[in-house]
Amino acid sequence: MTRLVPDDLITLPAGIEAYDRDLLEKTGANLEQIALGAAAGAGFNLTNLHPGKYKVAVIPVTSGLGTIDGFAKAVSVVAGYLGFQVYITGAADVGGLIEAYKRDADVMMLADDQVFAAINLKSGRVVDNATATAAGYAAALNFMAGSLKGREVLLIGAGQVGSRAAEALTVLGANLIVFDQNKAAATSLVEAIITRTPSPVSLRVADDSADALQSASIIFDASPGRGFISGKQVNEKTLVAAPGIPLGLNSDAEKKVSARLIHDPLQIGVATMLYQALADLRSPG
Ligand code: 2YC
C-alpha cells in the first residue's frame, strides 16, 4: 500500500458519518456490515460481537519515516465510530505498547512504514491491513454487485492487496482476469489460486490492461498507479473497488463511475482489521 500523507486523512474524522451513508447508498451495506461480511467470508466466527465491550489502543510509531499527521486520529475515529472503546496512547513506540498493556487493551493497532497491524492481546491473533483491506473491499464489491458469483472481475495488481483480493474474490465465486505490469506476478498468482481452490473457477491472466479494461464491467483496482484508467475505459454500469491511495481512475473515469466506486484511504481496512482481530476462527471442518 502506498504511504498515506496528512491530506489523505484530514477530512476523515469529520466525514465519517457521511462516508458511511455514501457506502450504504452505493453497496446496500454500511461499514459494520461490510466488515462483518469480510470477517465471515474469511472464515471467522463473529456471533454477537459487541464492539462496546472491547478496548482498542492505537499506538503511534515513529520508526522509519516517522508518524503521519492524522493517521492515529483517523484510525481511532473509525474504531470509535464502530462503537469500540478506543484511545490513542500518550506515548509512541515502546511507551505506547506499555500503556496499552497497562490499560488492559484488547486490541493494539500500530503501523510502521512496512506493516499496519491489529494485534489481539488476549488471543494473540494478528491481522494485517493488506489482508483485511482485500477482504473488506471484496465484501463491499460483492454487496454492490448483489453477488459476484459467476461474475467476471478484472483484478489489476497482483501485489500485497491484489494477491489477497484474488483469494477473497474467488471464494465469492468471481471469475477473475488478473493483470499486472509484471506478467510473471500475475501468472504465479493465477497458478497459486488454481492449485488452492477446490471448485473449478475460471481465472486467466490479461496480457494488456487496455483490452482487459475495455471489456471489464467489474474492476478491482489494487494497483499503486494513479489515473491510468480513462473515462473511455469505463461506462455508466462499471463497478469499481479501489482500495487505498492513489486512485487508478482519472478524473473523467471517476466522474462517470462515482455512484458505483468504492474508494477510501483507511476506513474499510481498519473496520475489517478490528472485526477479524476480535473474531474466533470458525472451528475447521
Ligand atoms: O503515524 C504513524 O504511526 C506512522 N508510523 C504510520 C505509517 C503508516 C504507513 N502506511 C501507510 O500509510 C499505508 C496505510 C494505508 C496502511 C498501509 N500502508
CSV table of C-alpha atoms and ligand atoms in Angstrom, one decimal:
chain,number,residue,atom,x,y,z
A,1,MET,CA,0.0,0.0,0.0
A,2,THR,CA,1.2,3.5,-0.8
A,3,ARG,CA,2.2,5.6,2.2
A,4,LEU,CA,-0.6,8.0,3.2
A,5,VAL,CA,0.0,11.7,3.6
A,6,PRO,CA,-1.8,14.0,6.0
A,7,ASP,CA,-4.0,15.4,3.2
A,8,ASP,CA,-5.4,11.9,2.6
A,9,LEU,CA,-6.7,11.8,6.2
A,10,ILE,CA,-7.5,15.3,7.2
A,11,THR,CA,-11.2,15.1,6.3
A,12,LEU,CA,-11.8,11.6,7.5
A,13,PRO,CA,-12.8,12.3,11.2
A,14,ALA,CA,-15.5,14.9,10.4
A,15,GLY,CA,-16.7,13.0,7.3
A,16,ILE,CA,-17.1,9.5,8.8
A,17,GLU,CA,-20.9,9.6,9.1
A,18,ALA,CA,-21.4,11.0,5.5
A,19,TYR,CA,-18.9,8.4,4.3
A,20,ASP,CA,-20.9,5.6,5.8
A,21,ARG,CA,-24.2,6.9,4.4
A,22,ASP,CA,-22.5,7.1,1.0
A,23,LEU,CA,-21.2,3.5,1.4
A,24,LEU,CA,-24.7,2.2,2.3
A,25,GLU,CA,-26.2,4.0,-0.7
A,26,LYS,CA,-23.7,2.5,-3.1
A,27,THR,CA,-23.4,-1.0,-1.8
A,28,GLY,CA,-26.6,-1.6,0.3
A,29,ALA,CA,-24.3,-2.3,3.3
A,30,ASN,CA,-22.7,0.0,5.9
A,31,LEU,CA,-19.2,-0.1,7.2
A,32,GLU,CA,-20.1,-2.5,10.0
A,33,GLN,CA,-22.0,-4.9,7.7
A,34,ILE,CA,-19.1,-4.9,5.2
A,35,ALA,CA,-16.5,-5.6,8.0
A,36,LEU,CA,-18.7,-8.4,9.4
A,37,GLY,CA,-19.2,-9.8,5.9
A,38,ALA,CA,-15.4,-9.7,5.3
A,39,ALA,CA,-14.6,-11.4,8.5
A,40,ALA,CA,-17.3,-14.1,8.0
A,41,GLY,CA,-16.1,-14.6,4.4
A,42,ALA,CA,-12.6,-15.2,5.7
A,43,GLY,CA,-13.9,-17.9,7.9
A,44,PHE,CA,-14.1,-16.0,11.2
A,45,ASN,CA,-17.0,-16.6,13.7
A,46,LEU,CA,-18.4,-13.3,14.8
A,47,THR,CA,-21.6,-14.3,16.6
A,48,ASN,CA,-22.8,-11.4,18.8
A,49,LEU,CA,-19.6,-9.4,18.8
A,50,HIS,CA,-20.4,-6.2,20.9
A,51,PRO,CA,-17.8,-3.5,20.0
A,52,GLY,CA,-18.6,-1.5,23.2
A,53,LYS,CA,-17.0,-4.4,25.2
A,54,TYR,CA,-13.6,-4.0,23.7
A,55,LYS,CA,-10.7,-1.6,24.4
A,56,VAL,CA,-8.6,-0.6,21.3
A,57,ALA,CA,-5.3,1.1,21.8
A,58,VAL,CA,-3.9,3.0,18.8
A,59,ILE,CA,-0.2,3.4,19.1
A,60,PRO,CA,1.8,6.0,17.1
A,61,VAL,CA,5.0,4.6,15.7
A,62,THR,CA,7.9,6.9,15.0
A,63,SER,CA,10.2,4.4,13.1
A,64,GLY,CA,11.3,4.9,9.6
A,65,LEU,CA,9.7,8.0,8.0
A,66,GLY,CA,8.0,8.7,11.3
A,67,THR,CA,4.4,9.3,12.3
A,68,ILE,CA,1.9,10.6,9.7
A,69,ASP,CA,-0.1,13.6,11.0
A,70,GLY,CA,-3.7,12.5,11.4
A,71,PHE,CA,-3.0,8.7,11.0
A,72,ALA,CA,-3.6,7.6,14.6
A,73,LYS,CA,-6.5,10.0,14.8
A,74,ALA,CA,-8.1,8.6,11.6
A,75,VAL,CA,-7.7,5.0,12.8
A,76,SER,CA,-9.2,5.9,16.3
A,77,VAL,CA,-12.2,7.7,14.7
A,78,VAL,CA,-13.1,4.6,12.6
A,79,ALA,CA,-12.8,2.4,15.7
A,80,GLY,CA,-14.9,4.8,17.8
A,81,TYR,CA,-17.5,5.2,15.1
A,82,LEU,CA,-18.0,1.4,15.1
A,83,GLY,CA,-18.6,1.5,18.9
A,84,PHE,CA,-15.2,0.3,20.2
A,85,GLN,CA,-13.7,1.9,23.3
A,86,VAL,CA,-10.7,3.5,21.6
A,87,TYR,CA,-7.8,5.7,22.7
A,88,ILE,CA,-4.5,6.9,21.2
A,89,THR,CA,-1.7,6.1,23.6
A,90,GLY,CA,0.1,9.2,25.1
A,91,ALA,CA,3.4,7.8,24.2
A,92,ALA,CA,4.6,6.4,20.9
A,93,ASP,CA,6.6,3.2,20.2
A,94,VAL,CA,7.6,1.2,23.3
A,95,GLY,CA,5.9,3.6,25.7
A,96,GLY,CA,2.7,3.2,23.8
A,97,LEU,CA,3.0,-0.6,24.0
A,98,ILE,CA,3.4,-0.4,27.8
A,99,GLU,CA,0.4,1.9,28.1
A,100,ALA,CA,-1.7,-0.5,26.0
A,101,TYR,CA,-0.7,-3.4,28.3
A,102,LYS,CA,-1.2,-1.4,31.5
A,103,ARG,CA,-4.6,-0.2,30.4
A,104,ASP,CA,-5.6,-3.8,29.5
A,105,ALA,CA,-6.3,-3.1,25.8
A,106,ASP,CA,-7.9,-6.0,24.0
A,107,VAL,CA,-6.5,-4.9,20.6
A,108,MET,CA,-3.5,-2.8,19.7
A,109,MET,CA,-3.3,-1.1,16.3
A,110,LEU,CA,0.0,0.2,15.1
A,111,ALA,CA,1.8,0.8,11.8
A,112,ASP,CA,5.4,1.3,10.7
A,113,ASP,CA,6.3,2.0,7.1
A,114,GLN,CA,6.0,-1.7,6.1
A,115,VAL,CA,3.2,-3.1,8.1
A,116,PHE,CA,-0.1,-1.9,9.7
A,117,ALA,CA,-1.3,-4.5,12.2
A,118,ALA,CA,-4.1,-5.1,14.6
A,119,ILE,CA,-2.9,-7.4,17.5
A,120,ASN,CA,-5.4,-9.1,19.8
A,121,LEU,CA,-3.6,-9.1,23.2
A,122,LYS,CA,-5.9,-11.8,24.6
A,123,SER,CA,-6.0,-14.3,21.7
A,124,GLY,CA,-2.7,-13.4,20.1
A,125,ARG,CA,-4.3,-13.1,16.7
A,126,VAL,CA,-2.6,-10.7,14.3
A,127,VAL,CA,-4.4,-9.1,11.3
A,128,ASP,CA,-2.5,-7.0,8.8
A,129,ASN,CA,-4.1,-4.2,6.9
A,130,ALA,CA,-3.4,-5.6,3.4
A,131,THR,CA,-5.3,-8.8,4.2
A,132,ALA,CA,-8.2,-7.0,5.9
A,133,THR,CA,-8.4,-4.4,3.1
A,134,ALA,CA,-8.5,-7.1,0.5
A,135,ALA,CA,-11.3,-9.0,2.3
A,136,GLY,CA,-13.2,-5.8,3.1
A,137,TYR,CA,-13.2,-4.4,-0.4
A,138,ALA,CA,-14.1,-7.8,-1.8
A,139,ALA,CA,-17.1,-8.0,0.6
A,140,ALA,CA,-18.1,-4.4,-0.3
A,141,LEU,CA,-17.9,-5.2,-4.1
A,142,ASN,CA,-20.0,-8.3,-3.5
A,143,PHE,CA,-22.7,-6.3,-1.8
A,144,MET,CA,-22.6,-3.6,-4.5
A,145,ALA,CA,-22.9,-6.3,-7.3
A,146,GLY,CA,-25.6,-8.1,-5.4
A,147,SER,CA,-23.4,-11.2,-5.8
A,148,LEU,CA,-20.1,-11.8,-7.5
A,149,LYS,CA,-20.9,-15.5,-8.1
A,150,GLY,CA,-20.2,-16.3,-11.7
A,151,ARG,CA,-19.4,-12.6,-12.5
A,152,GLU,CA,-16.2,-11.6,-14.3
A,153,VAL,CA,-13.9,-9.3,-12.3
A,154,LEU,CA,-10.8,-7.6,-13.7
A,155,LEU,CA,-8.2,-7.6,-10.9
A,156,ILE,CA,-5.5,-5.0,-11.5
A,157,GLY,CA,-2.4,-5.6,-9.4
A,158,ALA,CA,-1.0,-8.9,-8.1
A,159,GLY,CA,0.9,-7.3,-5.1
A,160,GLN,CA,0.2,-7.2,-1.4
A,161,VAL,CA,-3.5,-6.3,-1.6
A,162,GLY,CA,-4.2,-7.7,-5.1
A,163,SER,CA,-3.0,-11.2,-4.3
A,164,ARG,CA,-5.1,-11.4,-1.1
A,165,ALA,CA,-8.1,-9.9,-3.0
A,166,ALA,CA,-7.8,-12.6,-5.7
A,167,GLU,CA,-8.3,-15.2,-2.9
A,168,ALA,CA,-11.3,-13.4,-1.4
A,169,LEU,CA,-12.9,-12.7,-4.8
A,170,THR,CA,-12.5,-16.4,-5.8
A,171,VAL,CA,-14.1,-17.5,-2.6
A,172,LEU,CA,-17.1,-15.3,-3.5
A,173,GLY,CA,-17.3,-17.1,-6.8
A,174,ALA,CA,-16.0,-14.4,-9.1
A,175,ASN,CA,-14.3,-15.4,-12.4
A,176,LEU,CA,-11.0,-13.5,-12.3
A,177,ILE,CA,-9.0,-11.8,-15.0
A,178,VAL,CA,-5.7,-10.8,-13.4
A,179,PHE,CA,-3.5,-8.0,-14.9
A,180,ASP,CA,-0.1,-6.9,-13.5
A,181,GLN,CA,2.6,-5.0,-15.3
A,182,ASN,CA,4.8,-7.8,-14.1
A,183,LYS,CA,3.2,-10.6,-16.1
A,184,ALA,CA,5.1,-13.3,-14.1
A,185,ALA,CA,3.5,-12.0,-10.9
A,186,ALA,CA,0.0,-12.2,-12.4
A,187,THR,CA,0.7,-15.7,-13.8
A,188,SER,CA,2.1,-17.1,-10.4
A,189,LEU,CA,-0.9,-15.6,-8.6
A,190,VAL,CA,-3.4,-17.3,-11.0
A,191,GLU,CA,-1.5,-20.6,-10.7
A,192,ALA,CA,-1.4,-20.3,-6.8
A,193,ILE,CA,-5.2,-19.7,-6.7
A,194,ILE,CA,-6.0,-22.5,-9.1
A,195,THR,CA,-4.0,-25.0,-7.1
A,196,ARG,CA,-5.6,-23.8,-3.8
A,197,THR,CA,-9.2,-23.5,-5.0
A,198,PRO,CA,-11.1,-26.8,-4.9
A,199,SER,CA,-14.1,-25.7,-7.1
A,200,PRO,CA,-13.2,-25.0,-10.7
A,201,VAL,CA,-13.2,-21.3,-11.2
A,202,SER,CA,-12.1,-19.5,-14.4
A,203,LEU,CA,-9.0,-17.4,-13.9
A,204,ARG,CA,-6.8,-16.0,-16.5
A,205,VAL,CA,-4.0,-13.5,-17.0
A,206,ALA,CA,-4.7,-10.5,-19.1
A,207,ASP,CA,-1.8,-9.5,-21.5
A,208,ASP,CA,-2.8,-6.0,-22.0
A,209,SER,CA,-4.6,-3.7,-19.5
A,210,ALA,CA,-6.3,-1.6,-22.2
A,211,ASP,CA,-8.0,-4.6,-23.8
A,212,ALA,CA,-8.9,-6.0,-20.4
A,213,LEU,CA,-10.3,-2.6,-19.2
A,214,GLN,CA,-12.4,-2.3,-22.4
A,215,SER,CA,-14.4,-5.4,-21.7
A,216,ALA,CA,-14.5,-5.3,-17.9
A,217,SER,CA,-17.7,-4.4,-16.2
A,218,ILE,CA,-16.4,-5.0,-12.6
A,219,ILE,CA,-12.9,-3.7,-11.7
A,220,PHE,CA,-10.9,-4.3,-8.6
A,221,ASP,CA,-8.0,-1.8,-8.8
A,222,ALA,CA,-5.3,-3.0,-6.4
A,223,SER,CA,-2.5,-1.2,-8.2
A,224,PRO,CA,-0.4,1.7,-7.0
A,225,GLY,CA,-1.0,3.5,-10.3
A,226,ARG,CA,-2.6,7.0,-10.3
A,227,GLY,CA,-5.1,8.0,-13.0
A,228,PHE,CA,-4.2,5.3,-15.6
A,229,ILE,CA,-7.9,4.3,-16.2
A,230,SER,CA,-9.5,6.8,-18.6
A,231,GLY,CA,-13.1,7.9,-19.0
A,232,LYS,CA,-13.3,6.0,-22.2
A,233,GLN,CA,-12.4,2.7,-20.5
A,234,VAL,CA,-15.4,2.7,-18.1
A,235,ASN,CA,-19.1,3.2,-18.7
A,236,GLU,CA,-22.3,4.0,-16.7
A,237,LYS,CA,-22.5,0.4,-15.4
A,238,THR,CA,-18.9,-0.3,-14.4
A,239,LEU,CA,-18.5,-1.2,-10.8
A,240,VAL,CA,-15.1,-0.3,-9.2
A,241,ALA,CA,-13.5,-1.3,-5.9
A,242,ALA,CA,-10.3,0.8,-5.5
A,243,PRO,CA,-8.6,0.3,-2.1
A,244,GLY,CA,-6.2,2.9,-0.9
A,245,ILE,CA,-4.4,5.9,-2.4
A,246,PRO,CA,-3.7,6.8,-5.2
A,247,LEU,CA,-6.9,6.2,-7.3
A,248,GLY,CA,-6.3,4.4,-10.6
A,249,LEU,CA,-9.3,6.2,-12.2
A,250,ASN,CA,-8.5,9.5,-13.8
A,251,SER,CA,-11.0,12.4,-13.1
A,252,ASP,CA,-13.2,11.6,-16.1
A,253,ALA,CA,-13.5,8.0,-15.2
A,254,GLU,CA,-14.1,8.9,-11.6
A,255,LYS,CA,-16.9,11.2,-12.5
A,256,LYS,CA,-18.5,8.5,-14.7
A,257,VAL,CA,-18.3,5.8,-12.1
A,258,SER,CA,-18.7,7.8,-9.0
A,259,ALA,CA,-22.0,6.3,-7.8
A,260,ARG,CA,-20.5,2.8,-8.2
A,261,LEU,CA,-17.0,3.5,-6.9
A,262,ILE,CA,-15.8,2.1,-3.5
A,263,HIS,CA,-12.6,4.0,-2.5
A,264,ASP,CA,-11.2,5.2,0.8
A,265,PRO,CA,-7.8,5.7,2.4
A,266,LEU,CA,-8.4,3.6,5.5
A,267,GLN,CA,-12.0,3.1,6.6
A,268,ILE,CA,-12.9,-0.4,5.2
A,269,GLY,CA,-9.4,-1.8,6.0
A,270,VAL,CA,-9.5,-0.6,9.6
A,271,ALA,CA,-13.0,-1.8,10.2
A,272,THR,CA,-12.2,-5.2,8.8
A,273,MET,CA,-9.0,-5.4,10.8
A,274,LEU,CA,-10.9,-4.9,14.1
A,275,TYR,CA,-13.6,-7.4,13.3
A,276,GLN,CA,-11.1,-10.1,12.1
A,277,ALA,CA,-8.8,-9.4,15.1
A,278,LEU,CA,-11.7,-9.9,17.6
A,279,ALA,CA,-13.3,-12.9,15.9
A,280,ASP,CA,-12.8,-16.5,16.8
A,281,LEU,CA,-11.7,-18.7,13.9
A,282,ARG,CA,-14.6,-20.9,13.0
A,283,SER,CA,-13.7,-24.5,14.0
A,284,PRO,CA,-12.3,-26.1,10.9
A,285,GLY,CA,-14.4,-28.8,9.1
B,1,2YC,O1,1.7,7.6,12.3
B,1,2YC,C1,2.2,6.5,12.4
B,1,2YC,O2,2.2,5.8,13.4
B,1,2YC,C2,3.0,6.0,11.2
B,1,2YC,N1,4.1,5.1,11.6
B,1,2YC,C3,2.0,5.3,10.3
B,1,2YC,C4,2.7,4.8,9.0
B,1,2YC,C5,1.7,4.2,8.1
B,1,2YC,C6,2.3,3.8,6.8
B,1,2YC,N2,1.4,3.0,5.9
B,1,2YC,C7,0.5,3.6,5.1
B,1,2YC,O3,0.4,4.8,5.0
B,1,2YC,C8,-0.4,2.7,4.4
B,1,2YC,C9,-1.7,2.6,5.2
B,1,2YC,C10,-2.9,2.7,4.2
B,1,2YC,C11,-1.7,1.2,5.7
B,1,2YC,C12,-0.7,0.6,5.0
B,1,2YC,N3,0.0,1.4,4.3
